[in-house]
PDB file of C-alpha atoms in Angstrom:
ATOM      1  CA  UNK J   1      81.900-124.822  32.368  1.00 83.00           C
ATOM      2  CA  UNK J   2      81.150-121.163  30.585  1.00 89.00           C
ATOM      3  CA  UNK J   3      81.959-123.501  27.288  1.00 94.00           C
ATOM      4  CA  UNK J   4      79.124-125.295  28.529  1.00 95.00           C
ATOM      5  CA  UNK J   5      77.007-122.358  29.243  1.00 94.00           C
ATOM      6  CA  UNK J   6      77.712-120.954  25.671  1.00 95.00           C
ATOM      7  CA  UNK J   7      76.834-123.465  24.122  1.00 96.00           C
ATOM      8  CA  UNK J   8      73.312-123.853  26.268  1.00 96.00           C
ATOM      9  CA  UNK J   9      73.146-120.393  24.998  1.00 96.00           C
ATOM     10  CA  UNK J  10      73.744-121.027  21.530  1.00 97.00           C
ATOM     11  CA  UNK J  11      70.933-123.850  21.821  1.00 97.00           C
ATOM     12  CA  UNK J  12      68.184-121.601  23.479  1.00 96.00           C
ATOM     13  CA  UNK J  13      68.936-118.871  20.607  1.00 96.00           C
ATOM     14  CA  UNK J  14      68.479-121.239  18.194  1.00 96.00           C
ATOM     15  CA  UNK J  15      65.589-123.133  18.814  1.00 96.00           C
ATOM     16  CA  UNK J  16      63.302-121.502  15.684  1.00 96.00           C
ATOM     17  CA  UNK J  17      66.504-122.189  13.183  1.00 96.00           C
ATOM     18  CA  UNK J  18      65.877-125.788  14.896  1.00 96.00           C
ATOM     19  CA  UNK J  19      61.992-126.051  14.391  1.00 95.00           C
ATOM     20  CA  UNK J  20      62.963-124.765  10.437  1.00 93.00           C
ATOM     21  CA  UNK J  21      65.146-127.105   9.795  1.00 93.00           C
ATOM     22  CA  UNK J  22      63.578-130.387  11.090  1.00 92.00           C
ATOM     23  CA  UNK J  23      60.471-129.436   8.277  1.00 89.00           C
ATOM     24  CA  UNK J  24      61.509-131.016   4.786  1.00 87.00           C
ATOM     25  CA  UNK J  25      59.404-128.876   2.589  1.00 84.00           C
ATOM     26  CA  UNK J  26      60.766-125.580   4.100  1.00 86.00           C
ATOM     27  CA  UNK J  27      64.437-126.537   3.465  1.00 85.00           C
ATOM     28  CA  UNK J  28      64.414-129.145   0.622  1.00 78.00           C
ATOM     29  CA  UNK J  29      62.793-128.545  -2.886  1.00 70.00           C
ATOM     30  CA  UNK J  30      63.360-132.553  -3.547  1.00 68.00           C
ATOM     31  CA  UNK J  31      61.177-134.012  -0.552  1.00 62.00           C
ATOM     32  CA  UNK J  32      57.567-133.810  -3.253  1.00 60.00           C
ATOM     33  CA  UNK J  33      54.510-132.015  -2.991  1.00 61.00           C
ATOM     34  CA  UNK J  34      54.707-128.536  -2.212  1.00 63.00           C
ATOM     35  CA  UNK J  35      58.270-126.862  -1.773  1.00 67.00           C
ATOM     36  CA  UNK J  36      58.492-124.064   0.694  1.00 80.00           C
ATOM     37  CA  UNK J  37      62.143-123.787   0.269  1.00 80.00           C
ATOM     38  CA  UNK J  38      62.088-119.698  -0.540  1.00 84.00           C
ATOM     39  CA  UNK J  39      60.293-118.894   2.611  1.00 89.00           C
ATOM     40  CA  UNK J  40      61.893-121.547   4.568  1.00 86.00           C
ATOM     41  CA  UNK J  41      65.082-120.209   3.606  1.00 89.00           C
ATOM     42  CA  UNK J  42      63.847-116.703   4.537  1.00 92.00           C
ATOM     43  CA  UNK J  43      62.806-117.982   8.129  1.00 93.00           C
ATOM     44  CA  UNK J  44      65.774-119.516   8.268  1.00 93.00           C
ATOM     45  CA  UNK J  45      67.967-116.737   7.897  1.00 94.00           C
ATOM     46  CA  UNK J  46      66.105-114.016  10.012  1.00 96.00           C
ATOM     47  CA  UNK J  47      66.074-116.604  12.501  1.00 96.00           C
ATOM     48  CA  UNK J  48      69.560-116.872  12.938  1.00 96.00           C
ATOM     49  CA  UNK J  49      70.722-113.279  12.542  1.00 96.00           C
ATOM     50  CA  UNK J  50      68.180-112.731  15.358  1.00 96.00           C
ATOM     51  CA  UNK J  51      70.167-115.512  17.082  1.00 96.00           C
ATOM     52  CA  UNK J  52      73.366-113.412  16.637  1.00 96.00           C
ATOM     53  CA  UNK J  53      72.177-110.504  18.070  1.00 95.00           C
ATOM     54  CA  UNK J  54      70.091-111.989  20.996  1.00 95.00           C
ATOM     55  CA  UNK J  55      72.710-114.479  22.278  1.00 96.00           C
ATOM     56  CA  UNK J  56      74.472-112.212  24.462  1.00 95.00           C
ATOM     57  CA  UNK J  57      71.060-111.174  26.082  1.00 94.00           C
ATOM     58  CA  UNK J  58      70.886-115.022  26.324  1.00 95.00           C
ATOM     59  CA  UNK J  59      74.026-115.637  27.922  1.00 95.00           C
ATOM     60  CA  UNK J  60      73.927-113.179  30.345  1.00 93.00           C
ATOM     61  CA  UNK J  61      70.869-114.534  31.465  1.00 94.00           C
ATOM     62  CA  UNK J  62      72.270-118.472  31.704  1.00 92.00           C
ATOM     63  CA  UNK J  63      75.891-117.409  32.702  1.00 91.00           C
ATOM     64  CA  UNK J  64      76.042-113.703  34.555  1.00 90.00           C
ATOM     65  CA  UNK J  65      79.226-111.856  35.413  1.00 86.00           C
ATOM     66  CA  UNK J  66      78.539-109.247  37.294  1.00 79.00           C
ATOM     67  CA  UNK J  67      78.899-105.998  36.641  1.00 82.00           C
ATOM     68  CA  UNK J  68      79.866-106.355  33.112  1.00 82.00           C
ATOM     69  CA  UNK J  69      77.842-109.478  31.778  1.00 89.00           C
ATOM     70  CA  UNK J  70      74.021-110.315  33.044  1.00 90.00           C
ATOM     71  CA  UNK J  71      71.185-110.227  30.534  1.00 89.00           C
ATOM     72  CA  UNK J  72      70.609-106.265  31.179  1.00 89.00           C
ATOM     73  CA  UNK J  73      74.111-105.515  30.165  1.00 92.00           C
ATOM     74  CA  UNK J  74      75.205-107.808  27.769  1.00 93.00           C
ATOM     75  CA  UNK J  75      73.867-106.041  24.810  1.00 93.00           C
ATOM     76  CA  UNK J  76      75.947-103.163  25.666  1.00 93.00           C
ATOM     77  CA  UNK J  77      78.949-104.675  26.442  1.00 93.00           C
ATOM     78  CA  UNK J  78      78.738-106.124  22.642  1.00 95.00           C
ATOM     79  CA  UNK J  79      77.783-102.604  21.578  1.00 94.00           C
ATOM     80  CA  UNK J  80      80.488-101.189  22.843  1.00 94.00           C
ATOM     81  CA  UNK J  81      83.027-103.926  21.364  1.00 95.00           C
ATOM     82  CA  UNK J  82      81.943-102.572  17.948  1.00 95.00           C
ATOM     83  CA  UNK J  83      81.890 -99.330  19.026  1.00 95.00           C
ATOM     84  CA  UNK J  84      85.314 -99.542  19.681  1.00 94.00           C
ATOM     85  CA  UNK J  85      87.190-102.466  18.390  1.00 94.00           C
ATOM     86  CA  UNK J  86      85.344-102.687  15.164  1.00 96.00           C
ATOM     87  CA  UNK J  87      88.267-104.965  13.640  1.00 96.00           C
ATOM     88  CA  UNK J  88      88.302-107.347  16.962  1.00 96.00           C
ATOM     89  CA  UNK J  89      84.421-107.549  16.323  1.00 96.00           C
ATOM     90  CA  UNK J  90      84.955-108.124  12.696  1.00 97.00           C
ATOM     91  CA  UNK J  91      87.083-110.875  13.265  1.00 97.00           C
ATOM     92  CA  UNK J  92      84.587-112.715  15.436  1.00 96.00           C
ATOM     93  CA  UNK J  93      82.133-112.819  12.986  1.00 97.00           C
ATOM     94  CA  UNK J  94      84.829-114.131  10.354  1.00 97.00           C
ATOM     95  CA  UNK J  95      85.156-117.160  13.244  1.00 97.00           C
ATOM     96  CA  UNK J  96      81.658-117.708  12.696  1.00 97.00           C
ATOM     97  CA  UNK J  97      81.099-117.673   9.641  1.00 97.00           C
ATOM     98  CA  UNK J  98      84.419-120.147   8.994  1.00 97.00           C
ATOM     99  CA  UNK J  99      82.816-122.418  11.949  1.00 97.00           C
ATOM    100  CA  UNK J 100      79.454-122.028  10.181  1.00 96.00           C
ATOM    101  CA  UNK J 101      80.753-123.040   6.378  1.00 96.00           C
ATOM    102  CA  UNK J 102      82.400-125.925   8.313  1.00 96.00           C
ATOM    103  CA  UNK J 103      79.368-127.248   9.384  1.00 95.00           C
ATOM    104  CA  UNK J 104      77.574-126.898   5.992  1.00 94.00           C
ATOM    105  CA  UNK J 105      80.710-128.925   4.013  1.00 96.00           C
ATOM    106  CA  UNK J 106      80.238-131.354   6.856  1.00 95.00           C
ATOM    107  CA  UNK J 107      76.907-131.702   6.231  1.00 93.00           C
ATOM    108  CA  UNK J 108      76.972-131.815   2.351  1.00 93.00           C
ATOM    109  CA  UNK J 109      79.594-135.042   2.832  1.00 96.00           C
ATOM    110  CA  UNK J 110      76.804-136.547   5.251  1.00 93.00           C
ATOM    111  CA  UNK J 111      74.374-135.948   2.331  1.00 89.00           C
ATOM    112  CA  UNK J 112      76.498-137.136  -0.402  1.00 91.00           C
ATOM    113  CA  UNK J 113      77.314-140.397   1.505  1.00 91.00           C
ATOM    114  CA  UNK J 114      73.644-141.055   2.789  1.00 87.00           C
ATOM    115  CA  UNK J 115      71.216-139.245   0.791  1.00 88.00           C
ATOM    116  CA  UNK J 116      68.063-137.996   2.133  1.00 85.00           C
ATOM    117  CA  UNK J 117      66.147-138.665  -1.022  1.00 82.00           C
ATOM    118  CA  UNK J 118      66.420-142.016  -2.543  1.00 79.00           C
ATOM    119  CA  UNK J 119      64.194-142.674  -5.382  1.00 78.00           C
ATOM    120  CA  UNK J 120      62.096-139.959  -4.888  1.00 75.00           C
ATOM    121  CA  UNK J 121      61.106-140.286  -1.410  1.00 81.00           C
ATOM    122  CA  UNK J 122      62.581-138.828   1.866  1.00 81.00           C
ATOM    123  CA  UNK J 123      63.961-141.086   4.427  1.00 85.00           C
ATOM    124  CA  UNK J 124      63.533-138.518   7.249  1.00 89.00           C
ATOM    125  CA  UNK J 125      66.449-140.849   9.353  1.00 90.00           C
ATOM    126  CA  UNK J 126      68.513-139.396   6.847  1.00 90.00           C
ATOM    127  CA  UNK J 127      67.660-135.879   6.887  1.00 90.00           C
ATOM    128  CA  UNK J 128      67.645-135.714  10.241  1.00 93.00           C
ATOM    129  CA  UNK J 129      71.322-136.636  10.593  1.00 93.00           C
ATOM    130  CA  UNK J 130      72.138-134.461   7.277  1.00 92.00           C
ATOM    131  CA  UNK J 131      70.449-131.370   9.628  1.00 93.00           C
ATOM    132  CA  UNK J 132      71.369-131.972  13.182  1.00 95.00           C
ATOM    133  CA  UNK J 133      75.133-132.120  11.871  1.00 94.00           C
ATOM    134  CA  UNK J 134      73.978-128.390  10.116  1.00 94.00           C
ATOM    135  CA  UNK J 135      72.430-127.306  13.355  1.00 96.00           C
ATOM    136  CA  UNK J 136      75.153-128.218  15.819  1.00 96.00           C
ATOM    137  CA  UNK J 137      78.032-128.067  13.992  1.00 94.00           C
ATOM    138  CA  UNK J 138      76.947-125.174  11.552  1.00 94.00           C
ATOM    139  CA  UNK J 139      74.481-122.819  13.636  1.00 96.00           C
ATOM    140  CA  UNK J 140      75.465-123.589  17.328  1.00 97.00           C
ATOM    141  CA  UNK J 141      78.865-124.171  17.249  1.00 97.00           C
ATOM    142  CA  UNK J 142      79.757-120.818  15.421  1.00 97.00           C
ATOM    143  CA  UNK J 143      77.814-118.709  17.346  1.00 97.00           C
ATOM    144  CA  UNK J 144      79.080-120.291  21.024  1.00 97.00           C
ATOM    145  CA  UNK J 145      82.679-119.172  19.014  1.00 97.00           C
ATOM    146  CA  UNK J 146      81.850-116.010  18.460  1.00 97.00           C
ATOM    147  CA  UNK J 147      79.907-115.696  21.901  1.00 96.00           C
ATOM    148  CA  UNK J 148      83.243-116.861  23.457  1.00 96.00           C
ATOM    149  CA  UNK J 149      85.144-114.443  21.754  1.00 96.00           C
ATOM    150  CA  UNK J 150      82.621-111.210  21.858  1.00 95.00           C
ATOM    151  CA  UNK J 151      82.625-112.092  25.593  1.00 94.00           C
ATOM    152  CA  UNK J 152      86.232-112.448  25.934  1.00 94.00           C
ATOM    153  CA  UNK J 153      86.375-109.022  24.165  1.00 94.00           C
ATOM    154  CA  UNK J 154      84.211-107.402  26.112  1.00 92.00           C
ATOM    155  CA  UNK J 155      85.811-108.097  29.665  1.00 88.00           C
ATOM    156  CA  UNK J 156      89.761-107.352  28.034  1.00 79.00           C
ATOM    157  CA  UNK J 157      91.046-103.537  28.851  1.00 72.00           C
ATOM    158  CA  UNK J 158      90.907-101.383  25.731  1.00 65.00           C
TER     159      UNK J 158
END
């Protein structure tokens, strides 16, 4: 169930990576007509770093522990995992970020098999299964790991 939870986290955090990737122009310099892809990229980026830093606010507030987890104290309790355990914390983002580059090969072999661009127009079918496999497998399911694993950190004894 707190899998669950995380990953319901993971989803609310990342809704605006969501809304950025399910526009073609702001993610795609291939789709025609005017290509957005620097800002989009941008967006995209600040979106989810805000993502990594807001999820345990998130979490607390969808799955609470009391004392140590709700959405007042979750931020701390993170804090003070890379206050102290810097290389435990550092390890958690190197989960995400392997997750993460998972999710993007995944995605590139979805796009290599079924391209989203076919003679110069955009099956959107396509790129919608090319980005959903990004989103879940790339953006949510690395940060519900490193949730997991920042929470897990946070409630162990020093």
């Amino acid at each position: 169930m707190r899998f669950l939870r995380a990953v319901l986290s993971a989803v609310v955090a990342t809704l605006p990576v969501l809304v950025i990737l399910l526009i073609p122009s702001l993610v795609r310099g291939d789709t025609g007509g005017v290509s957005l892809v620097g800002i989009g990229s941008t967006l995209l980026n600040a979106a989810f770093i805000a993502a990594i830093i807001l999820i345990p606010k998130v979490n607390g507030w969808l799955d609470p522990e009391t004392p140590g987890w709700t959405s007042t104290t979750a931020m701390a309790a993170v804090g003070a995992v890379w206050r102290t355990r810097i290389w435990l914390a550092l390890l958690a983002v190197l989960a995400l970020l392997a997750v993460y580059a998972a999710g993007q090969t995944l995605a590139y072999f979805v796009g290599q098999g079924a391209p989203a661009v076919a003679e110069g127009t955009l099956d959107y079918s396509r790129f919608l299964v090319q980005e959903m496999t990004v989103y879940l497998l790339g953006f949510v399911l690395s940060l519900t790991t490193y949730l997991l694993i920042m929470r897990t950190l946070a409630r162990s004894p020093r």
